[in-house]
Short mmCIF file of C-alpha atoms in Angstrom, two decimals:
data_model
loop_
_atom_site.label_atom_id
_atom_site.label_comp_id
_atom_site.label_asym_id
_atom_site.label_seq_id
_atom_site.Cartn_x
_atom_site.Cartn_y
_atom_site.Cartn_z
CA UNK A 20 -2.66 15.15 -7.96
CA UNK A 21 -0.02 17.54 -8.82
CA UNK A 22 1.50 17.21 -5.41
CA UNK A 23 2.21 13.68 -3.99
CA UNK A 24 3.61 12.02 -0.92
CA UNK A 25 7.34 11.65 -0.49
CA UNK A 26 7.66 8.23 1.04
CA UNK A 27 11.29 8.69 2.26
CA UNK A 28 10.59 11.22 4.42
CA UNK A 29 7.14 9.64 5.28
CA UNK A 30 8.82 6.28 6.58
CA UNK A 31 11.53 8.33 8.42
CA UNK A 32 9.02 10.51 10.13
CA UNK A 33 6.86 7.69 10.84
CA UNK A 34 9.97 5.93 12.55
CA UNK A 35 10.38 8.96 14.49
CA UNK A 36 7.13 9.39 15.77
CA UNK A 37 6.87 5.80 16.72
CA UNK A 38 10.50 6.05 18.05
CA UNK A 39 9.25 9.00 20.71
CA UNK A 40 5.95 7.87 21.51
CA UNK A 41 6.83 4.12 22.38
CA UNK A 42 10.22 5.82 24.28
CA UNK A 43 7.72 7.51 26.71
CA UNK A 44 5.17 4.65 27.25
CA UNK A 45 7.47 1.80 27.48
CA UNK A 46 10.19 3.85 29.61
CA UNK A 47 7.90 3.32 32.83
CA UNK A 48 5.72 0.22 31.52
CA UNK A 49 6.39 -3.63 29.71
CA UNK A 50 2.75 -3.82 28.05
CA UNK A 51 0.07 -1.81 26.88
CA UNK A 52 -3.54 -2.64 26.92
CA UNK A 53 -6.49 -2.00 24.11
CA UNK A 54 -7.57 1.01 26.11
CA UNK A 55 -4.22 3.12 26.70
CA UNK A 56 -3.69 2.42 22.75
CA UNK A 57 -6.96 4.69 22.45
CA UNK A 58 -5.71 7.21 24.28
CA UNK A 59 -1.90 7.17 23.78
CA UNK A 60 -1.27 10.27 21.43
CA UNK A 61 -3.15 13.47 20.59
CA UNK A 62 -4.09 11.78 17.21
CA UNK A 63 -7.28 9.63 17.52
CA UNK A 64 -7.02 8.59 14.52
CA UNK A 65 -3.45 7.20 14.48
CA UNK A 66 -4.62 5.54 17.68
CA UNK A 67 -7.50 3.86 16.24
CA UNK A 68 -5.14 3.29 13.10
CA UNK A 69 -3.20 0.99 15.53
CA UNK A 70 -6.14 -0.82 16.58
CA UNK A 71 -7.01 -1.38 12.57
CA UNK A 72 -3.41 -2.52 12.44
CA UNK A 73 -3.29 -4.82 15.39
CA UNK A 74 -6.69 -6.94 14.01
CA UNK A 75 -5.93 -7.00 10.25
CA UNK A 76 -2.72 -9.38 11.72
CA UNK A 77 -4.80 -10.98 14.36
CA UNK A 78 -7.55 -11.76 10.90
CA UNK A 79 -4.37 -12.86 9.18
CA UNK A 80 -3.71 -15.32 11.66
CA UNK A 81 -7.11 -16.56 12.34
CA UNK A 82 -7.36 -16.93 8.17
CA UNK A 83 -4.21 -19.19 9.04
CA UNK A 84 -5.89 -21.42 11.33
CA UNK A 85 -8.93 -21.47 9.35
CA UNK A 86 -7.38 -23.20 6.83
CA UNK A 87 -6.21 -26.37 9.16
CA UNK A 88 -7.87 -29.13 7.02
CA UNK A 89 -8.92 -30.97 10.21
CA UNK A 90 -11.71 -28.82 11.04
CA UNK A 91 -15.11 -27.26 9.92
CA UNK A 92 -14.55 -23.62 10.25
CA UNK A 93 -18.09 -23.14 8.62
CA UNK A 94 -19.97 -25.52 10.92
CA UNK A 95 -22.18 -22.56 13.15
CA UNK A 96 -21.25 -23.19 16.58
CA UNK A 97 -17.78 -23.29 15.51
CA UNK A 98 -18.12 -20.24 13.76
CA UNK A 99 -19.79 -18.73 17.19
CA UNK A 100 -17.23 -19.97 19.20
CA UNK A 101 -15.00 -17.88 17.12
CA UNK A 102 -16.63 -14.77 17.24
CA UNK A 103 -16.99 -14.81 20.86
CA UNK A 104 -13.49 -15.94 21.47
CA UNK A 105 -12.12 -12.96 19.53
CA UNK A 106 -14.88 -10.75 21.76
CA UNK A 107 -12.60 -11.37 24.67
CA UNK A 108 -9.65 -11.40 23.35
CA UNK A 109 -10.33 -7.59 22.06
CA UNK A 110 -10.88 -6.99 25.56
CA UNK A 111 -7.57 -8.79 26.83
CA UNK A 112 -5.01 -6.81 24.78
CA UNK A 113 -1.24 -7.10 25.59
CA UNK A 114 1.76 -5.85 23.72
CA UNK A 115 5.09 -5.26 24.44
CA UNK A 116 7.15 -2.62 22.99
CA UNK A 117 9.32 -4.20 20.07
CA UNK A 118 5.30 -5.38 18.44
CA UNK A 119 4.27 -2.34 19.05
CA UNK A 120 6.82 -0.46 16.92
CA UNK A 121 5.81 -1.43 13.90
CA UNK A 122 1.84 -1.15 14.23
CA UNK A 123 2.58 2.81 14.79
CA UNK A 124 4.63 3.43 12.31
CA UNK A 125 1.93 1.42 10.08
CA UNK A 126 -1.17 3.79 11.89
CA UNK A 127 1.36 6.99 11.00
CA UNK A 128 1.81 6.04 7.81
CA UNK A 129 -1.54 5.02 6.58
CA UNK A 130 -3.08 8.51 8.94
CA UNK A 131 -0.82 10.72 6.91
CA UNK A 132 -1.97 8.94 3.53
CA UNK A 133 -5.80 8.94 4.34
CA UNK A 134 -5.48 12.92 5.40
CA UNK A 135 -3.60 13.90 2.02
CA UNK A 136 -4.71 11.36 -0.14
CA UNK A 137 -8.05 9.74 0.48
CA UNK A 138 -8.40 8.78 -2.95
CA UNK A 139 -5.27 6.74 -2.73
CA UNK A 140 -5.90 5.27 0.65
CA UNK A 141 -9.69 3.99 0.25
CA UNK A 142 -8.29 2.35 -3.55
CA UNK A 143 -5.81 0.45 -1.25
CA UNK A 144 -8.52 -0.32 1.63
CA UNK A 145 -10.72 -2.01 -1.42
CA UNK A 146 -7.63 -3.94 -2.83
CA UNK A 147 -7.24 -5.39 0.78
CA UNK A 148 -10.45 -7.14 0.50
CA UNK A 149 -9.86 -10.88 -0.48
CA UNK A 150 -13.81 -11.58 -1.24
CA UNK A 151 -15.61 -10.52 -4.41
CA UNK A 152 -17.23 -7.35 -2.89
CA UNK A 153 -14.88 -4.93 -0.44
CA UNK A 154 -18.33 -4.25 1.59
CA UNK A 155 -17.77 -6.36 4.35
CA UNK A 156 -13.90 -4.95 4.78
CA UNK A 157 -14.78 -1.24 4.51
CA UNK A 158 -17.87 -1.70 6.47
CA UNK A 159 -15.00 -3.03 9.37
CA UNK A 160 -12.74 -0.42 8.62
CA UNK A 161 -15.41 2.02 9.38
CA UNK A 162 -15.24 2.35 12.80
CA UNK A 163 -11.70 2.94 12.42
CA UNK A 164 -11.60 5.16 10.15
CA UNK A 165 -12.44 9.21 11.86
CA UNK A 166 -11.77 11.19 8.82
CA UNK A 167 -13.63 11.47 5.47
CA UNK A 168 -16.45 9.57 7.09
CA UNK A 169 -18.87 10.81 4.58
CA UNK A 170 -16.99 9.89 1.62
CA UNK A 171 -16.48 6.23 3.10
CA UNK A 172 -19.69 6.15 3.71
CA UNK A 173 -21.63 7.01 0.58
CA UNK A 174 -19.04 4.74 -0.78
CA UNK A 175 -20.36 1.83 1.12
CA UNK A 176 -23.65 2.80 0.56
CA UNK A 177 -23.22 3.26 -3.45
CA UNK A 178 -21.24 -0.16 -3.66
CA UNK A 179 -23.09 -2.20 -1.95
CA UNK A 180 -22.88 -5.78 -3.10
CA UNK A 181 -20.46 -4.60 -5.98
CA UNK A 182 -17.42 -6.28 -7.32
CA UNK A 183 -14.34 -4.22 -6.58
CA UNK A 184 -14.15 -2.65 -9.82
CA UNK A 185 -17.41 -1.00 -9.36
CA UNK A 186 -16.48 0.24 -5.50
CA UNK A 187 -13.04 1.64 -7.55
CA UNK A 188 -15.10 3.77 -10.27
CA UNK A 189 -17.77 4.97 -7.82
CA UNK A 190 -14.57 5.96 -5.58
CA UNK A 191 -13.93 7.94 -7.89
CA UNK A 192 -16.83 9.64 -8.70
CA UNK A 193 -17.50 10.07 -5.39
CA UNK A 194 -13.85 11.63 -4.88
CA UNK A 195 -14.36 14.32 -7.59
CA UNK A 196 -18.16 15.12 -6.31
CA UNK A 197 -17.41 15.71 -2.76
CA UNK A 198 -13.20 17.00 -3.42
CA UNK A 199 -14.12 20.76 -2.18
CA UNK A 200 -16.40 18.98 0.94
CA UNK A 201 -13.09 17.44 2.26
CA UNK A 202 -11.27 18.87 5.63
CA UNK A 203 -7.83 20.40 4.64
CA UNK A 204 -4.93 18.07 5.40
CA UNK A 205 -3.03 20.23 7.58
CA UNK A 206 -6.11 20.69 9.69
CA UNK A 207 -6.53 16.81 10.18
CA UNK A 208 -2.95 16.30 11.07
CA UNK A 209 -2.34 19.00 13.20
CA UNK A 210 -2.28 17.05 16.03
CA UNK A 211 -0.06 14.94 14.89
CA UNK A 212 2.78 17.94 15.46
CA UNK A 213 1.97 17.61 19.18
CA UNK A 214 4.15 14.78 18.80
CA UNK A 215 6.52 15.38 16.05
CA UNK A 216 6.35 18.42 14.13
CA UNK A 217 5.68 17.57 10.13
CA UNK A 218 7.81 19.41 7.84
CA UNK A 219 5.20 20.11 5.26
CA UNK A 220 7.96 20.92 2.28
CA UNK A 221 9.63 17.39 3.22
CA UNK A 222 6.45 15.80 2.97
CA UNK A 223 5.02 17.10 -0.21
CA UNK A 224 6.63 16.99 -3.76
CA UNK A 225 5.42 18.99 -6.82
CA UNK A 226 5.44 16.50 -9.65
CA UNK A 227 8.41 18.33 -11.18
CA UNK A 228 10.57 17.30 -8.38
CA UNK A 229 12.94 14.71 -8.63
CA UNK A 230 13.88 12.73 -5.65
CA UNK A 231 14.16 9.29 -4.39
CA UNK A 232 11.19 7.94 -2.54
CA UNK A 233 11.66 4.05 -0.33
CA UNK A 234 9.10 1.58 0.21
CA UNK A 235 6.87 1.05 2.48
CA UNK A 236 6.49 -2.61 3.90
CA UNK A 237 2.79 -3.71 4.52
CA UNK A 238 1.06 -6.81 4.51
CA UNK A 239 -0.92 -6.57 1.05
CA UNK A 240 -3.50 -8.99 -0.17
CA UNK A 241 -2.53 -11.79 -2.88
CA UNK A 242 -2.51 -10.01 -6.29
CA UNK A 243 -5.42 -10.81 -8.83
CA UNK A 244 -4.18 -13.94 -11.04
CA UNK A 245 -4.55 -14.24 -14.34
CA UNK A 246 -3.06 -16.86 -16.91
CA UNK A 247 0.35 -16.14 -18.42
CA UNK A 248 -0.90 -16.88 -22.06
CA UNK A 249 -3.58 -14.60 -21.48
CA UNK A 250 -1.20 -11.50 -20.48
CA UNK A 251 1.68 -12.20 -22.82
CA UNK A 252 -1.05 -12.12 -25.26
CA UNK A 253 -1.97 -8.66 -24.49
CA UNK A 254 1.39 -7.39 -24.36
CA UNK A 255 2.36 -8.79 -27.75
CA UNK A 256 -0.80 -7.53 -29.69
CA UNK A 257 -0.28 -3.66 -28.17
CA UNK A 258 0.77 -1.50 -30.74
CA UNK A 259 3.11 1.08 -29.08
CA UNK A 260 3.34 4.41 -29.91
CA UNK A 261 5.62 6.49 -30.28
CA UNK A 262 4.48 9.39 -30.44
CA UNK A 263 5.91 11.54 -27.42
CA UNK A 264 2.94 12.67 -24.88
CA UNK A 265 1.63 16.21 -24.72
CA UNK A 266 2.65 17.50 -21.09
CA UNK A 267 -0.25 17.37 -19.71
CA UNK A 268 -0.85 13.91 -20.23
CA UNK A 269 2.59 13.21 -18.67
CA UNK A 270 1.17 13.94 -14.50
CA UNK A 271 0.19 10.87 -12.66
CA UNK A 272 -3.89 11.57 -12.76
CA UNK A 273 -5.88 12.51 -9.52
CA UNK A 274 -7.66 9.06 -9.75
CA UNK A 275 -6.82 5.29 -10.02
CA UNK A 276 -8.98 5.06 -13.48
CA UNK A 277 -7.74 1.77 -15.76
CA UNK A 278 -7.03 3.53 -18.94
CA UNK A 279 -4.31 3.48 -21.15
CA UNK A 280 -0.84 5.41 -20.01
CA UNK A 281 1.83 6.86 -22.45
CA UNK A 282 4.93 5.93 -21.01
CA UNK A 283 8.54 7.60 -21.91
CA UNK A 284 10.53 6.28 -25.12
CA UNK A 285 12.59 4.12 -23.15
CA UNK A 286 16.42 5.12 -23.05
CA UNK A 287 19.05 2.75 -24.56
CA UNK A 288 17.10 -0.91 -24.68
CA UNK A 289 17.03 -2.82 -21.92
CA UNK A 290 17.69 -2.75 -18.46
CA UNK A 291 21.06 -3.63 -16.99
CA UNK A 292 21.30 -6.05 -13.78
CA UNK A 293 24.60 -5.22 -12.56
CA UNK A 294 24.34 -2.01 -13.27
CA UNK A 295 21.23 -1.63 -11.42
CA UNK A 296 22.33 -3.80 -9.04
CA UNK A 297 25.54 -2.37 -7.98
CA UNK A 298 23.52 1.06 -8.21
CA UNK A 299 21.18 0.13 -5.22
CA UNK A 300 24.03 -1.40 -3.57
CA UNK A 301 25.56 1.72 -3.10
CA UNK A 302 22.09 3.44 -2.09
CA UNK A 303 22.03 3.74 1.43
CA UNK A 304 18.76 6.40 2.01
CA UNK A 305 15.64 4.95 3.68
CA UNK A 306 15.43 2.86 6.56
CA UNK A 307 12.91 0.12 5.65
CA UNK A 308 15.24 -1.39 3.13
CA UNK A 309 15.60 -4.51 4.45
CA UNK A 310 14.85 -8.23 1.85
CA UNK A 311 11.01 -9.02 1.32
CA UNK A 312 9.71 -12.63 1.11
CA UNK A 313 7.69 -11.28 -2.32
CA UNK A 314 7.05 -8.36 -4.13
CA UNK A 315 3.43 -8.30 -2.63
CA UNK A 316 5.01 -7.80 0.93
CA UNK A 317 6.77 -4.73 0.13
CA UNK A 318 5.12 -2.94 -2.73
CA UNK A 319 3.14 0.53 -0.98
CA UNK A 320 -0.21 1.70 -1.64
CA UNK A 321 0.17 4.44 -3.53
CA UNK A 322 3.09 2.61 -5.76
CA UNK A 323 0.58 -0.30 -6.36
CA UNK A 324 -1.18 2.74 -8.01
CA UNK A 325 1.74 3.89 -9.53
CA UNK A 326 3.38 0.66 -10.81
CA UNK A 327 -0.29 -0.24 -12.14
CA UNK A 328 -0.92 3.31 -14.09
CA UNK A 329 2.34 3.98 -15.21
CA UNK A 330 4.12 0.76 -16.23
CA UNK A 331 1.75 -1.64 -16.63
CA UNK A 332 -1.03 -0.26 -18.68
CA UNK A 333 -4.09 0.03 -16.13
CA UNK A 334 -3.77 -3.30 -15.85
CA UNK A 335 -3.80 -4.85 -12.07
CA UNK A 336 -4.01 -8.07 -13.24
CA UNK A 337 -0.99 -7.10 -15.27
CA UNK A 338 1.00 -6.29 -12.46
CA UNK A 339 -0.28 -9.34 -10.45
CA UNK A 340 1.06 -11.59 -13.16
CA UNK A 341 4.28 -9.77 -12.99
CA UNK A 342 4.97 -10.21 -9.56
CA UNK A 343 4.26 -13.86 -9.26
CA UNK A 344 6.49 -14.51 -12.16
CA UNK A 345 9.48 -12.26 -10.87
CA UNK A 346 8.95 -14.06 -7.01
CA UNK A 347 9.43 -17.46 -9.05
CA UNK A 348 13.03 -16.75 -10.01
CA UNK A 349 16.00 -17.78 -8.72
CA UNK A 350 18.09 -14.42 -8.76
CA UNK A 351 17.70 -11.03 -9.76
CA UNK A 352 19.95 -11.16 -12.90
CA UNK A 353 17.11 -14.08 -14.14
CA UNK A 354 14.06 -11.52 -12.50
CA UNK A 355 15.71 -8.62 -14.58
CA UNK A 356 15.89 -10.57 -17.70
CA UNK A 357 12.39 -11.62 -17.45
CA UNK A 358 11.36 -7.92 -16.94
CA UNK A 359 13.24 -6.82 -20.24
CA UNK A 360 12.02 -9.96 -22.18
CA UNK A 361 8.23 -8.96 -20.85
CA UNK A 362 7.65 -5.77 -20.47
CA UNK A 363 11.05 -3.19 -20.55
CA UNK A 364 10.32 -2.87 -24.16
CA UNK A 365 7.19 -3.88 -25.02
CA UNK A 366 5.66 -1.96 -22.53
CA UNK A 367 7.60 1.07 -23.42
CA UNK A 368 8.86 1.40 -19.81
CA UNK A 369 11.45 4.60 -19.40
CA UNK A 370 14.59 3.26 -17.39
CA UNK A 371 15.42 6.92 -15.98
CA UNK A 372 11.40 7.43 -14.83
CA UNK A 373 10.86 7.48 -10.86
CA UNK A 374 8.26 4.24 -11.23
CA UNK A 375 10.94 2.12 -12.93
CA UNK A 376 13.88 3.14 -10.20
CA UNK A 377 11.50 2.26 -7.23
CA UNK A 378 9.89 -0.90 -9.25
CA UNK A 379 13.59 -2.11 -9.83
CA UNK A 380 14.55 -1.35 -5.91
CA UNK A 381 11.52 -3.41 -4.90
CA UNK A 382 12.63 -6.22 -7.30
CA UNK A 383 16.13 -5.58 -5.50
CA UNK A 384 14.89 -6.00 -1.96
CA UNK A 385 13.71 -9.40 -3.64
CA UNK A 386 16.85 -10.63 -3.83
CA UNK A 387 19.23 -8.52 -1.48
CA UNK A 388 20.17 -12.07 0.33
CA UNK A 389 21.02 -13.90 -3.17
#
């Protein structure tokens, strides 16, 4: 893409919407039920995006209780006493208006991603998936999901019992086959201006641009693992050029294919830490900026894609690696000198690039209560 979201003004508009709709619902009523979520705005889809929302944190907390060590989860009447217990509680929904907040300006958020980028949002929907093969997660999300239902289908069908790797290549096949096939973005969130009018040259950057772009805060999935020895070893036997990348090579490419990325010389050695700390310090754009528990909790979809193209080599497991050992330390002085002993230089990582900034600002929300 030569175009790509900007975040900041996502999250703020995202705020806003939530901030008007819930203003109007909750003015007059304390709860609302599964069926006026379905019908609350003029978007279907952000309403069924608030569903999606509301059971991937009810599966998160029935994950929790399935791992109680005092009971067999697997045994089948167990397992059918499950199912039908969360049959009526879908039909028994109740939320109050601080919950509710949050799920819409996750169903904004992740409506506004799937219309622009659906390339983008189905690689995130696949990394969600904690089993081998993402075919039983999409095959939930589909009756979600109202847009792009061909592509998500045919993707399903394709993958089948695939590992996620697979489902990520034929994405993208699929993605370049059917790219003229796909309903203009405007056109799918039109109905989202109902509501709050999208300013179109807010929302979309040319590549050229410069500008700041916050996080987004979403529940992610725990990042691949792989064996320390086993990643410094692939860092250490890279031989980095440095020869500076034709221009073309420099865009961010139109699909999440694990290849090798030519990265920026990087400018003046490593990174500082109280230089970059004082730096976001004195940042005060964006309004989800608030400490994370881990990097997993607040890193976005589209800068998992990022962070994985553009600073650490294709690699997910890479990344994965990276964010485990950063969440281990004890302050972000000790998580910046890891990242300059690991990867600043011998990943060739450009300190003034837009992916280090926001990768550093994530690693700052780490440790904003230190």
């Amino acid at each position: 893409m030569n175009d790509k979201i900007n975040l900041n003004y996502l999250e703020n508009y995202a705020h806003a919407f939530s901030e008007k709709v819930c203003s109007e619902y909750f003015g007059t009523k304390k709860y609302m039920s599964g069926q006026e979520i379905i019908q609350l705005t003029p978007s279907t889809q952000v309403n069924f995006m608030v569903i999606k929302a509301l059971f991937e944190k009810w599966n998160e907390e029935l994950e929790k209780l399935k791992s109680n060590p005092f009971f067999d989860y697997k045994d089948m009447a167990v397992a059918e006493a499950l199912k039908e217990f969360m049959n009526v509680l879908s039909r028994a929904i109740k939320i109050e208006n601080n919950h509710f907040r949050p799920l819409m300006e996750i169903a904004v958020i992740d409506t506004v991603l799937l219309a622009i980028d659906p390339l983008v949002y189905f690689w995130g929907e696949i990394e969600k998936s904690k089993e081998e093969s993402p075919l039983k997660h999409l095959k939930a999300s589909k009756k979600y999901i109202k847009w792009h239902t061909k592509l998500l289908a045919e993707l399903v069908e394709k993958g089948g019992q695939e590992e996620s790797e697979v489902y990520k290549n034929t994405l993208n096949d699929l993605y370049q086959k059917m790219l003229d096939e796909l309903e203009p973005a405007k056109s799918l969130l039109a109905s989202l201006n109902q509501v709050l009018p999208i300013e179109w040259d807010e929302l979309i950057q040319n590549e050229a641009e410069e500008a700041p772009v916050a996080t987004i805060p979403e529940d992610k999935e725990e990042a691949l693992g792989s064996s320390e020895e086993e990643n410094e070893e692939k860092i250490d036997n890279r031989s980095i050029s440095q020869t500076e990348p034709e221009e073309d090579e420099k865009e961010l490419p139109t699909a999440p294919v694990f290849e090798e990325s030519k990265s920026a010389q990087p400018s003046g050695g490593t990174i500082d830490p109280a230089l970059a700390w004082a730096r976001f310090e004195s940042e005060q754009s964006g309004l989800l900026k608030g400490p994370i528990e881990s990097l997993e909790d607040g890193v976005a979809i589209n800068q998992r894609f990022m962070f994985t193209k553009k600073l650490f080599e294709g690699n997910p497991d890479l990344m994965g690696h990276a964010f485990k050992s950063i969440d281990k330390c004890d302050s972000f002085v000790e998580a910046i000198e890891l990242i300059n002993n690991r990867y600043v230089v011998k990943l060739n990582w450009d300190h003034d690039s837009e992916e280090v900034n926001e990768f550093l600002h994530l690693v700052y929300r780490k440790f904003d209560e230190k």
